[in-house]
């Protein structure tokens, strides 16, 4: 246990020190982006990993929060009011989303969330009066909490880091609470949980609401990060990307989505510099992960590491060859 | 007044296309419990392949359409045999793999056919139309409706009157029992998957003269197929037929009457069905 704690403390220190060890403001921004997506992925992981519900429509909720901030600011609202309004609207949206999609579980849940997500995208694209259609909405300025100028990349990073740590803490408390245990119960044995007197539907509903809250927070940070929101952020690809983060990192762990977010954001930023076909790579990664590492990086890496060690021990000649 | 008439014809034609798309999706979902998220991609890829066969290789339209359907059947068979076969029972893995393939297909199409929409000319034998009851009936749209009805009748005959159909129905109802009585459910899966993929590809090229083929056609069509299966009930042929025409009408009339909220109008019947009859209009309740 202590080794893990030391590693986590080291990771925390590395996160705090990011502005000093990365080579420039651009990379500080990439780090902010990773943390924002990590919050989003944590929200989706609450459903995938702990409730056993895969949502392919979460980009719709993410976008709902982003659009609300942008539209409220464009309508002349203050920063604080816009953020509160976005949280309220996104949570109301999540409630509708959950009420509809929880009519089913398993495949049905996936299909309904996918359809709902596409409807959100369609609204963003078509409801031009409100969303400005394909042109999107610009956000003029970031808020200035406690007089801190968030236009500076480093300051923005620290603000995101604080929110991220709070979100991680909230997710940790949520997962380790008795409620989290009953949520895992509804994932593994819904019928027995019903027989034990738990209200399975309501437990899942609250899990959706918590997931929606994290998603909304990520959406609000995202719109301030890019200072712009447009329909592509709500596409199926975006929902799929965040699911990929959760699965590649390891669903059902809190560290997995964070690692997955880092992996996807880095691959995307690096890959898009060299090749145009990011989507093809994304698809190939999906297929490869499902076939070779279905449990994800965080739980899977030790297994593969052990397998490599075992193979090396069984084949000393190969090990020697590798060493040379 | 004639605007509504034209809209109604268009809605029927679009419903016919949606039926070609959703019948296979519904069968695959009903039989294999696989949410085949590549179905929109099959539609789009079928459209592209058919358009190339027809316009670049100058094959007759119907031959090109059959070629596109055959190509998609082969593609679907490969996906089923090589990938989905290994993942039976794991919904998450199936969703991710089919989604991954759909991204690869979308990018592949962008690479090969570029980002410009490809408009396909209506085949000469079906160009033009006839004026009747104060309305202009385009031959091609009539042909789509006719083809959809023929396909529906053939599928119904296949499912209800043949031995293969009886085996498929047995597989839908209870795959384990079907295996026990000696039905090769695994071969059945491949057959149904190929059939579904072929129908989607066929729908893609049939729709090409009306919808054109463009990047993003896949993600435009996939949610409609999902809506139809949610509405009609998984595995129900009648459900997907009626669901298709319903969505066809809502889509066209919604676009004409409330262009900004067209997507929202589509979503209302889904809300109603989910609230009142979650297994779909013609679906049987899940065990």
Coordinates of C-alpha atoms in Angstrom, one line a residue, chain B residues 21-268:
Chain B
X21 CA -31.7 -0.1 -43.5
X22 CA -33.5 -1.1 -40.3
X23 CA -34.8 -4.5 -41.3
X24 CA -31.3 -6.0 -41.2
X25 CA -30.4 -4.0 -38.0
X26 CA -33.5 -5.3 -36.3
X27 CA -32.9 -8.9 -37.4
X28 CA -29.3 -8.8 -36.3
X29 CA -30.2 -7.3 -33.0
X30 CA -33.1 -9.6 -32.4
X31 CA -31.2 -12.8 -33.3
X32 CA -27.7 -12.1 -32.1
X33 CA -28.2 -9.4 -29.5
X34 CA -25.5 -7.5 -31.3
X35 CA -25.9 -3.7 -31.5
X36 CA -24.4 -3.4 -35.0
X37 CA -23.2 0.2 -35.0
X38 CA -21.5 -0.4 -38.4
X39 CA -25.0 -0.5 -40.0
X40 CA -24.9 3.2 -40.9
X41 CA -21.4 2.7 -42.4
X42 CA -22.7 -0.3 -44.4
X43 CA -25.4 2.1 -45.8
X44 CA -22.9 4.7 -46.7
X45 CA -20.2 2.3 -48.0
X46 CA -22.9 0.5 -50.1
X47 CA -23.8 3.9 -51.6
X48 CA -20.2 4.7 -52.4
X49 CA -19.4 1.3 -53.9
X50 CA -22.6 1.3 -55.9
X51 CA -22.0 4.8 -57.1
X52 CA -18.6 3.9 -58.3
X53 CA -19.8 0.7 -60.0
X54 CA -22.6 2.6 -61.7
X55 CA -20.9 5.9 -62.7
X56 CA -17.2 5.0 -63.0
X57 CA -17.5 1.4 -64.3
X58 CA -20.7 2.1 -66.2
X59 CA -22.6 -0.9 -65.0
X60 CA -26.4 -0.9 -65.3
X61 CA -27.9 0.6 -62.2
X62 CA -29.5 -2.6 -60.9
X63 CA -26.4 -4.6 -61.4
X64 CA -24.4 -1.9 -59.6
X65 CA -26.9 -2.1 -56.7
X66 CA -26.6 -5.8 -56.5
X67 CA -22.8 -5.5 -56.6
X68 CA -22.9 -3.0 -53.7
X69 CA -25.2 -5.4 -51.8
X70 CA -22.8 -8.4 -52.5
X71 CA -19.8 -6.3 -51.4
X72 CA -21.5 -5.4 -48.2
X73 CA -22.5 -9.0 -47.5
X74 CA -18.9 -10.0 -47.9
X75 CA -17.7 -7.2 -45.7
X76 CA -20.4 -8.0 -43.1
X77 CA -19.5 -11.7 -43.2
X78 CA -15.8 -10.9 -42.6
X79 CA -16.7 -8.6 -39.6
X80 CA -18.9 -11.3 -38.1
X81 CA -16.5 -14.2 -38.6
X82 CA -13.3 -12.5 -37.7
X83 CA -14.3 -10.1 -34.9
X84 CA -17.8 -10.3 -33.5
X85 CA -17.6 -14.1 -33.3
X86 CA -14.9 -13.9 -30.6
X87 CA -16.9 -11.4 -28.6
X88 CA -20.3 -13.1 -28.1
X89 CA -21.9 -12.2 -24.9
X90 CA -19.8 -9.1 -24.2
X91 CA -21.9 -6.1 -25.2
X92 CA -19.3 -3.5 -24.4
X93 CA -16.7 -5.2 -26.6
X94 CA -19.2 -5.5 -29.4
X95 CA -20.2 -1.9 -29.2
X96 CA -16.6 -0.8 -29.2
X97 CA -15.5 -3.0 -32.1
X98 CA -18.5 -2.0 -34.3
X99 CA -18.0 1.6 -33.4
X100 CA -14.2 1.3 -34.1
X101 CA -15.0 -0.2 -37.5
X102 CA -17.5 2.5 -38.3
X103 CA -14.8 5.1 -37.7
X104 CA -12.3 3.3 -39.9
X105 CA -14.9 3.0 -42.7
X106 CA -15.8 6.7 -42.4
X107 CA -12.2 7.7 -42.7
X108 CA -11.6 5.2 -45.5
X109 CA -14.5 6.6 -47.5
X110 CA -13.1 10.1 -46.9
X111 CA -9.8 8.9 -48.2
X112 CA -11.1 7.2 -51.3
X113 CA -14.1 9.2 -52.4
X114 CA -13.0 12.6 -50.8
X115 CA -15.2 14.9 -48.9
X116 CA -17.4 16.1 -51.7
X117 CA -20.9 14.7 -51.9
X118 CA -21.4 12.3 -54.8
X119 CA -24.7 12.8 -56.6
X120 CA -25.9 9.7 -58.5
X121 CA -28.0 10.3 -61.6
X122 CA -31.4 8.6 -61.6
X123 CA -31.3 5.5 -63.9
X124 CA -32.6 6.4 -67.4
X125 CA -35.4 3.9 -67.3
X126 CA -36.8 5.5 -64.1
X127 CA -36.2 9.2 -64.9
X128 CA -39.1 11.5 -65.1
X129 CA -42.5 10.9 -63.6
X130 CA -46.2 11.0 -64.1
X131 CA -48.8 13.6 -63.2
X132 CA -51.9 12.2 -61.5
X133 CA -54.4 13.6 -58.9
X134 CA -52.8 17.0 -59.3
X135 CA -49.5 15.6 -58.0
X136 CA -46.2 14.8 -59.7
X137 CA -45.2 11.2 -59.0
X138 CA -41.4 10.7 -59.6
X139 CA -40.9 7.2 -61.1
X140 CA -37.7 6.7 -59.0
X141 CA -39.4 7.4 -55.7
X142 CA -42.2 5.1 -56.7
X143 CA -39.6 2.4 -57.5
X144 CA -38.0 2.8 -54.0
X145 CA -41.4 2.3 -52.4
X146 CA -42.1 -0.7 -54.6
X147 CA -38.6 -2.3 -54.0
X148 CA -39.1 -1.8 -50.2
X149 CA -42.4 -3.5 -50.3
X150 CA -41.0 -6.4 -52.4
X151 CA -38.1 -6.8 -50.0
X152 CA -40.5 -6.7 -47.1
X153 CA -42.7 -9.4 -48.7
X154 CA -39.6 -11.5 -49.5
X155 CA -38.3 -11.2 -46.0
X156 CA -41.7 -12.1 -44.6
X157 CA -41.9 -15.1 -46.8
X158 CA -38.3 -16.1 -45.9
X159 CA -39.0 -15.8 -42.2
X160 CA -42.5 -17.3 -42.1
X161 CA -42.5 -19.8 -44.9
X162 CA -39.1 -21.4 -45.2
X163 CA -37.0 -23.8 -43.1
X164 CA -34.3 -21.1 -42.7
X165 CA -36.9 -18.7 -41.5
X166 CA -38.2 -21.1 -38.9
X167 CA -34.6 -21.7 -37.7
X168 CA -34.0 -17.9 -37.5
X169 CA -37.2 -17.5 -35.5
X170 CA -36.2 -20.3 -33.2
X171 CA -32.8 -18.6 -32.8
X172 CA -34.4 -15.3 -31.9
X173 CA -36.7 -16.9 -29.3
X174 CA -34.2 -19.1 -27.6
X175 CA -30.7 -19.6 -29.0
X176 CA -29.7 -22.2 -26.5
X177 CA -32.8 -24.4 -27.1
X178 CA -32.2 -23.9 -30.9
X179 CA -28.7 -25.3 -30.5
X180 CA -29.9 -28.2 -28.4
X181 CA -32.3 -29.3 -31.2
X182 CA -29.5 -29.3 -33.7
X183 CA -29.8 -25.9 -35.4
X184 CA -26.4 -24.5 -36.3
X185 CA -27.0 -21.1 -34.7
X186 CA -23.4 -20.0 -35.4
X187 CA -23.9 -20.4 -39.2
X188 CA -27.3 -18.7 -38.8
X189 CA -25.6 -15.7 -37.3
X190 CA -23.3 -15.3 -40.2
X191 CA -26.2 -15.7 -42.7
X192 CA -28.3 -13.1 -40.9
X193 CA -25.4 -10.7 -40.5
X194 CA -24.6 -11.0 -44.3
X195 CA -28.2 -10.5 -45.2
X196 CA -28.5 -7.4 -42.9
X197 CA -25.3 -5.9 -44.3
X198 CA -26.4 -6.6 -47.9
X199 CA -29.8 -4.9 -47.3
X200 CA -28.1 -1.9 -45.8
X201 CA -25.7 -1.6 -48.7
X202 CA -28.5 -2.0 -51.1
X203 CA -30.5 0.7 -49.3
X204 CA -27.4 3.0 -49.6
X205 CA -27.2 2.8 -53.4
X206 CA -31.0 2.9 -53.8
X207 CA -31.0 6.1 -51.7
X208 CA -28.1 7.6 -53.5
X209 CA -30.1 9.4 -56.3
X210 CA -32.3 10.9 -53.7
X211 CA -30.0 11.6 -50.7
X212 CA -26.7 11.7 -52.6
X213 CA -23.7 10.0 -50.9
X214 CA -21.7 12.2 -48.5
X215 CA -19.4 11.9 -45.5
X216 CA -21.5 11.8 -42.4
X217 CA -24.3 9.8 -44.1
X218 CA -23.5 7.0 -41.8
X219 CA -24.0 9.0 -38.6
X220 CA -27.2 10.5 -40.1
X221 CA -28.7 7.1 -40.8
X222 CA -27.6 5.1 -37.7
X223 CA -29.7 7.0 -35.2
X224 CA -32.7 6.6 -37.4
X225 CA -32.2 2.9 -37.5
X226 CA -31.9 2.9 -33.7
X227 CA -35.0 5.0 -33.4
X228 CA -36.9 2.6 -35.6
X229 CA -35.8 -0.5 -33.7
X230 CA -36.7 1.2 -30.4
X231 CA -40.1 2.1 -31.9
X232 CA -40.9 -1.1 -33.6
X233 CA -39.3 -3.6 -31.2
X234 CA -36.1 -5.6 -31.9
X235 CA -36.4 -8.6 -34.2
X236 CA -39.9 -7.6 -35.5
X237 CA -40.2 -7.2 -39.2
X238 CA -43.6 -5.6 -39.0
X239 CA -42.3 -3.3 -36.3
X240 CA -39.4 -2.1 -38.5
X241 CA -41.7 -1.6 -41.5
X242 CA -44.2 0.5 -39.6
X243 CA -41.5 2.3 -37.6
X244 CA -39.7 3.1 -40.9
X245 CA -42.7 4.8 -42.5
X246 CA -43.5 6.6 -39.2
X247 CA -39.9 8.0 -39.0
X248 CA -40.0 8.7 -42.7
X249 CA -43.1 10.9 -42.3
X250 CA -41.9 12.6 -39.1
X251 CA -38.5 13.3 -40.7
X252 CA -39.9 14.9 -43.8
X253 CA -42.8 16.7 -42.3
X254 CA -40.6 17.8 -39.3
X255 CA -38.0 19.2 -41.7
X256 CA -40.7 21.1 -43.6
X257 CA -42.8 22.4 -40.7
X258 CA -40.2 22.9 -37.9
X259 CA -36.8 22.9 -39.6
X260 CA -35.0 24.0 -36.5
X261 CA -36.6 21.4 -34.3
X262 CA -36.7 18.5 -36.8
X263 CA -34.5 16.3 -34.6
X264 CA -36.7 17.0 -31.6
X265 CA -39.9 16.0 -33.5
X266 CA -38.2 12.7 -34.3
X267 CA -37.5 12.0 -30.7
X268 CA -41.1 12.5 -29.4

